[in-house]
XYZ file of C-alpha atoms in Angstrom:
324
model
C 0.000 0.000 0.000
C 0.997 3.611 -0.390
C -0.139 6.880 1.280
C -0.048 10.331 -0.246
C 0.382 13.302 2.100
C -0.547 16.838 1.001
C 0.106 20.052 2.873
C -2.444 20.343 5.554
C -4.405 17.707 7.353
C -5.684 15.876 4.264
C -4.290 12.400 3.225
C -5.121 9.649 0.669
C -3.981 6.011 0.383
C -4.220 2.931 -2.002
C -3.219 -0.745 -1.826
C -1.635 -3.121 -4.521
C -0.069 -6.660 -4.620
C 3.344 -7.614 -5.924
C 3.508 -11.205 -7.314
C 6.963 -12.814 -7.635
C 6.979 -15.688 -10.186
C 9.717 -18.321 -10.641
C 10.303 -18.546 -14.396
C 13.826 -19.890 -14.278
C 14.163 -23.567 -15.125
C 16.492 -25.799 -13.157
C 20.048 -26.130 -14.367
C 21.007 -29.729 -15.330
C 24.298 -31.175 -16.557
C 24.910 -34.596 -18.161
C 28.392 -36.074 -18.596
C 29.943 -36.662 -22.025
C 29.056 -39.929 -23.779
C 30.770 -42.933 -22.207
C 32.607 -45.563 -24.294
C 33.382 -48.917 -22.647
C 34.190 -52.467 -23.829
C 32.884 -55.855 -22.822
C 35.102 -58.291 -20.926
C 36.283 -61.334 -22.881
C 33.866 -63.581 -21.014
C 30.781 -61.348 -20.934
C 28.197 -59.779 -23.212
C 27.739 -56.556 -21.203
C 29.793 -54.002 -19.274
C 29.321 -51.910 -16.136
C 29.162 -48.161 -16.749
C 29.003 -45.294 -14.248
C 27.816 -41.705 -14.857
C 26.872 -38.728 -12.680
C 24.158 -36.170 -13.526
C 23.869 -32.890 -11.599
C 20.940 -30.479 -11.264
C 20.306 -27.263 -9.286
C 17.607 -24.600 -9.029
C 17.428 -20.954 -7.995
C 14.629 -21.813 -5.574
C 13.690 -25.349 -4.693
C 14.323 -28.482 -6.772
C 11.961 -31.378 -6.267
C 13.277 -34.270 -8.386
C 15.966 -35.564 -10.699
C 15.223 -38.726 -12.710
C 16.647 -40.630 -15.721
C 15.336 -43.237 -18.151
C 17.780 -45.763 -16.663
C 18.087 -46.721 -13.040
C 19.633 -43.902 -10.987
C 20.006 -42.894 -7.357
C 19.529 -39.148 -6.645
C 21.086 -37.529 -3.558
C 21.405 -33.936 -2.348
C 19.255 -31.163 -0.868
C 16.422 -28.875 -1.911
C 18.580 -26.773 -4.235
C 21.118 -29.280 -5.592
C 20.701 -32.934 -6.605
C 23.104 -35.519 -7.976
C 21.947 -38.690 -9.795
C 24.447 -41.541 -9.975
C 23.932 -44.149 -12.710
C 25.824 -47.399 -12.212
C 24.422 -50.321 -14.148
C 25.166 -53.009 -16.725
C 24.911 -51.963 -20.356
C 24.601 -54.379 -23.258
C 26.595 -54.178 -26.489
C 25.591 -51.199 -28.593
C 24.498 -47.644 -27.771
C 22.148 -46.911 -24.881
C 20.696 -43.346 -24.937
C 20.231 -41.720 -21.524
C 17.857 -38.817 -20.854
C 17.562 -37.128 -17.440
C 14.989 -34.539 -16.241
C 15.206 -32.092 -13.335
C 11.975 -30.581 -11.931
C 11.581 -27.716 -9.420
C 8.719 -27.141 -6.992
C 7.000 -24.855 -9.465
C 6.847 -27.548 -12.152
C 9.550 -26.113 -14.325
C 11.727 -28.770 -15.957
C 15.061 -29.067 -17.705
C 16.462 -32.017 -19.657
C 19.887 -33.253 -20.724
C 21.024 -36.284 -22.704
C 24.056 -38.497 -23.019
C 24.773 -42.093 -24.050
C 26.775 -45.198 -23.236
C 28.459 -47.121 -26.069
C 29.500 -50.698 -25.263
C 31.843 -52.236 -27.832
C 32.582 -55.937 -28.223
C 36.299 -56.241 -28.996
C 36.613 -59.991 -28.412
C 36.623 -62.183 -31.560
C 34.940 -65.587 -31.598
C 36.787 -68.641 -30.352
C 37.007 -71.383 -32.987
C 37.970 -75.030 -32.999
C 38.460 -77.064 -36.164
C 39.083 -80.785 -36.337
C 39.987 -82.682 -39.477
C 39.561 -86.305 -40.317
C 40.644 -89.094 -42.618
C 38.084 -90.628 -44.960
C 38.345 -94.077 -46.467
C 36.969 -93.933 -49.982
C 34.389 -96.489 -51.039
C 35.126 -98.848 -53.903
C 32.071 -97.792 -55.880
C 32.926 -94.122 -56.449
C 35.905 -91.881 -56.924
C 34.876 -89.281 -54.350
C 33.763 -89.288 -50.737
C 30.754 -87.401 -49.439
C 30.859 -85.700 -46.032
C 28.439 -87.328 -43.637
C 27.654 -86.197 -40.085
C 25.984 -89.484 -39.213
C 26.840 -90.569 -35.665
C 27.495 -94.062 -36.957
C 30.425 -92.934 -39.095
C 33.717 -91.191 -38.451
C 33.964 -89.234 -41.679
C 33.460 -85.534 -42.081
C 34.805 -82.446 -40.358
C 33.542 -80.501 -37.374
C 33.825 -76.777 -36.677
C 32.699 -75.046 -33.479
C 32.605 -71.319 -32.783
C 31.670 -69.542 -29.549
C 31.592 -65.865 -28.650
C 31.140 -63.758 -25.531
C 28.107 -62.138 -27.200
C 26.858 -64.147 -30.174
C 28.182 -65.806 -33.337
C 26.467 -64.387 -36.405
C 27.819 -66.821 -38.999
C 30.339 -69.569 -39.660
C 31.422 -70.047 -43.272
C 33.806 -72.719 -44.562
C 35.548 -72.993 -47.925
C 34.935 -75.332 -49.658
C 31.361 -74.963 -48.530
C 29.530 -78.012 -47.291
C 26.328 -76.414 -46.036
C 24.098 -79.078 -47.538
C 26.521 -81.895 -46.676
C 26.929 -82.724 -50.357
C 30.515 -81.684 -51.061
C 32.567 -84.538 -52.448
C 36.176 -84.570 -51.380
C 38.676 -85.810 -53.977
C 41.378 -88.322 -53.213
C 44.262 -86.687 -51.361
C 44.308 -83.769 -48.931
C 41.758 -80.954 -49.102
C 42.483 -77.882 -46.976
C 39.367 -76.308 -45.477
C 39.327 -72.747 -44.115
C 36.507 -71.613 -41.821
C 35.688 -68.062 -40.689
C 33.408 -67.229 -37.747
C 31.927 -63.725 -37.474
C 30.244 -62.355 -34.357
C 27.461 -59.777 -34.197
C 30.038 -56.984 -33.883
C 31.840 -58.013 -37.072
C 34.838 -59.507 -35.304
C 36.207 -62.607 -37.037
C 38.303 -65.657 -36.261
C 39.730 -68.247 -38.643
C 40.712 -71.882 -38.308
C 41.826 -74.494 -40.801
C 41.599 -78.237 -41.094
C 42.554 -80.967 -43.550
C 40.295 -83.621 -44.994
C 42.396 -86.591 -46.101
C 40.742 -89.055 -48.454
C 42.532 -92.397 -48.754
C 41.932 -94.768 -51.646
C 42.597 -98.294 -50.455
C 40.785 -100.092 -53.244
C 43.094 -101.832 -55.757
C 42.305 -101.859 -59.463
C 40.136 -104.662 -60.757
C 42.018 -106.774 -63.335
C 40.773 -109.488 -65.658
C 42.888 -112.345 -67.034
C 41.963 -115.546 -68.885
C 40.626 -118.071 -66.420
C 42.592 -121.011 -67.895
C 45.934 -121.712 -69.510
C 46.256 -120.672 -73.145
C 47.395 -123.751 -75.110
C 48.862 -123.223 -78.576
C 49.951 -125.938 -81.003
C 52.422 -124.961 -83.740
C 54.745 -126.498 -86.336
C 57.355 -123.912 -85.534
C 60.105 -125.531 -83.564
C 61.756 -122.297 -82.456
C 60.349 -119.384 -80.555
C 56.950 -118.155 -81.712
C 55.151 -114.815 -81.564
C 51.932 -115.023 -79.566
C 49.158 -112.433 -79.530
C 47.867 -112.060 -75.994
C 44.188 -111.560 -75.238
C 43.012 -108.091 -74.233
C 43.714 -107.616 -70.532
C 41.366 -105.199 -68.776
C 41.925 -103.080 -65.683
C 39.518 -100.638 -64.052
C 39.765 -98.556 -60.885
C 37.459 -96.496 -58.690
C 39.756 -93.507 -59.308
C 42.160 -94.052 -62.172
C 44.523 -96.721 -63.482
C 47.886 -95.011 -63.913
C 49.940 -97.881 -65.332
C 49.956 -101.598 -66.100
C 52.765 -104.162 -66.437
C 53.270 -107.678 -67.767
C 55.739 -110.026 -66.122
C 56.334 -113.092 -68.285
C 58.239 -115.962 -66.719
C 59.360 -118.832 -68.969
C 59.796 -121.904 -66.863
C 62.886 -123.225 -68.601
C 66.239 -123.805 -67.027
C 67.089 -121.301 -65.730
C 63.753 -119.486 -65.480
C 63.695 -115.984 -66.972
C 61.304 -113.112 -66.348
C 60.585 -110.231 -68.697
C 58.866 -107.022 -67.555
C 56.801 -105.437 -70.331
C 54.269 -102.583 -70.491
C 50.762 -103.718 -69.695
C 49.580 -102.701 -73.163
C 51.838 -105.309 -74.785
C 49.766 -107.606 -77.010
C 52.490 -109.573 -78.791
C 55.131 -111.678 -77.010
C 57.648 -114.334 -78.063
C 57.413 -117.632 -76.231
C 59.763 -120.619 -76.569
C 58.120 -123.849 -77.661
C 57.941 -126.666 -75.120
C 58.549 -124.363 -72.166
C 55.373 -123.282 -70.277
C 55.158 -119.582 -69.408
C 53.354 -117.696 -66.648
C 52.012 -114.212 -67.373
C 51.368 -111.910 -64.415
C 49.307 -108.792 -65.222
C 49.412 -105.909 -62.737
C 47.545 -102.595 -62.668
C 48.513 -99.622 -60.481
C 46.350 -96.674 -59.411
C 47.348 -93.182 -58.301
C 47.371 -94.223 -54.633
C 49.813 -97.094 -55.186
C 47.225 -99.851 -54.919
C 47.978 -102.885 -57.091
C 45.600 -105.304 -58.751
C 47.110 -108.621 -59.917
C 45.962 -111.571 -61.987
C 47.843 -114.319 -63.854
C 47.418 -117.029 -66.464
C 49.567 -119.632 -68.181
C 50.693 -120.135 -71.785
C 51.641 -123.552 -73.132
C 53.243 -123.958 -76.579
C 53.601 -127.476 -78.001
C 54.122 -129.137 -81.424
C 51.115 -129.110 -83.694
C 51.228 -132.902 -84.011
C 50.251 -133.159 -80.422
C 47.149 -131.119 -80.996
C 45.353 -134.084 -82.649
C 46.519 -136.591 -80.059
C 43.477 -137.100 -77.906
C 44.481 -140.543 -76.573
C 45.648 -140.466 -73.015
C 48.770 -142.399 -72.035
C 48.301 -146.068 -71.173
C 50.174 -148.295 -68.759
C 50.979 -151.687 -70.274
C 52.838 -153.399 -67.514
C 52.496 -153.366 -63.819
C 54.352 -155.772 -61.532
C 52.402 -158.623 -59.941
C 51.667 -158.283 -56.279
C 54.376 -159.499 -54.023
C 54.727 -159.769 -50.312
C 57.195 -158.010 -48.126
C 57.943 -159.620 -44.836
C 60.567 -160.173 -42.193
C 62.601 -163.304 -41.526
C 62.067 -164.590 -38.012
């Protein structure tokens, strides 16, 4: 109120109200973004931040979108955030409010990075190739021992495991010999690990060879050595026949052996001396298939002799005894 005084005894007065309004928002401060990494054996990390707020009059609350513990007095509050953050970026927003409902907001973030690559284990194996095919198919059947196994683990998560050559559908056929396999595991953060293994395919199946099943008998009027055309000798293999040989042994005195290429079709054999022919086929793994047959060369005059020998005289029975 106010009173006006004029000269003399006369006065006048009036009354008015002064309203004081709080229009100043609280002051709030968030820390700079926090960057942390996961431990090698975990998929999250502990982060700690402190948010501060004050007001020119009275502050009533300080809260954040993640768990926080505010402490302080009516004009100054501190919110401490200590919690576990998962891999990636977690945005944090905090709000301070005074008793008059005025608010202020600040924001920050926590970035958790996974710096640990996956852990891989590769194990190779040896496959025994079947006799019916020239390749071996990977099989994870528990009743077999063939195939290869790859495991990958990560402190967060494995996104993919890729091997070259790929065998996703379990249909890759490994050739004879050693195949090197390289596998790469990638986690959800793009970290990678690599391991290698060998698949060894062994061919233990010898070539299949075919020889005549009986002795080849040839009658001739030639009294010296003669040239004989051998029958076609066949050899097959589940992979590949690399070479063949002929070993011809003439059973005269002394016996002689000749080693010839397996493709030889014409050989010279001495009359009257039987010969043994051994045919061998070799594959790329060193397996050997063997078969043999005989050759008999005799005078042509004997070819028409179909009468077997006869015995014309045998001694009469007689008694052996001892003299008492």
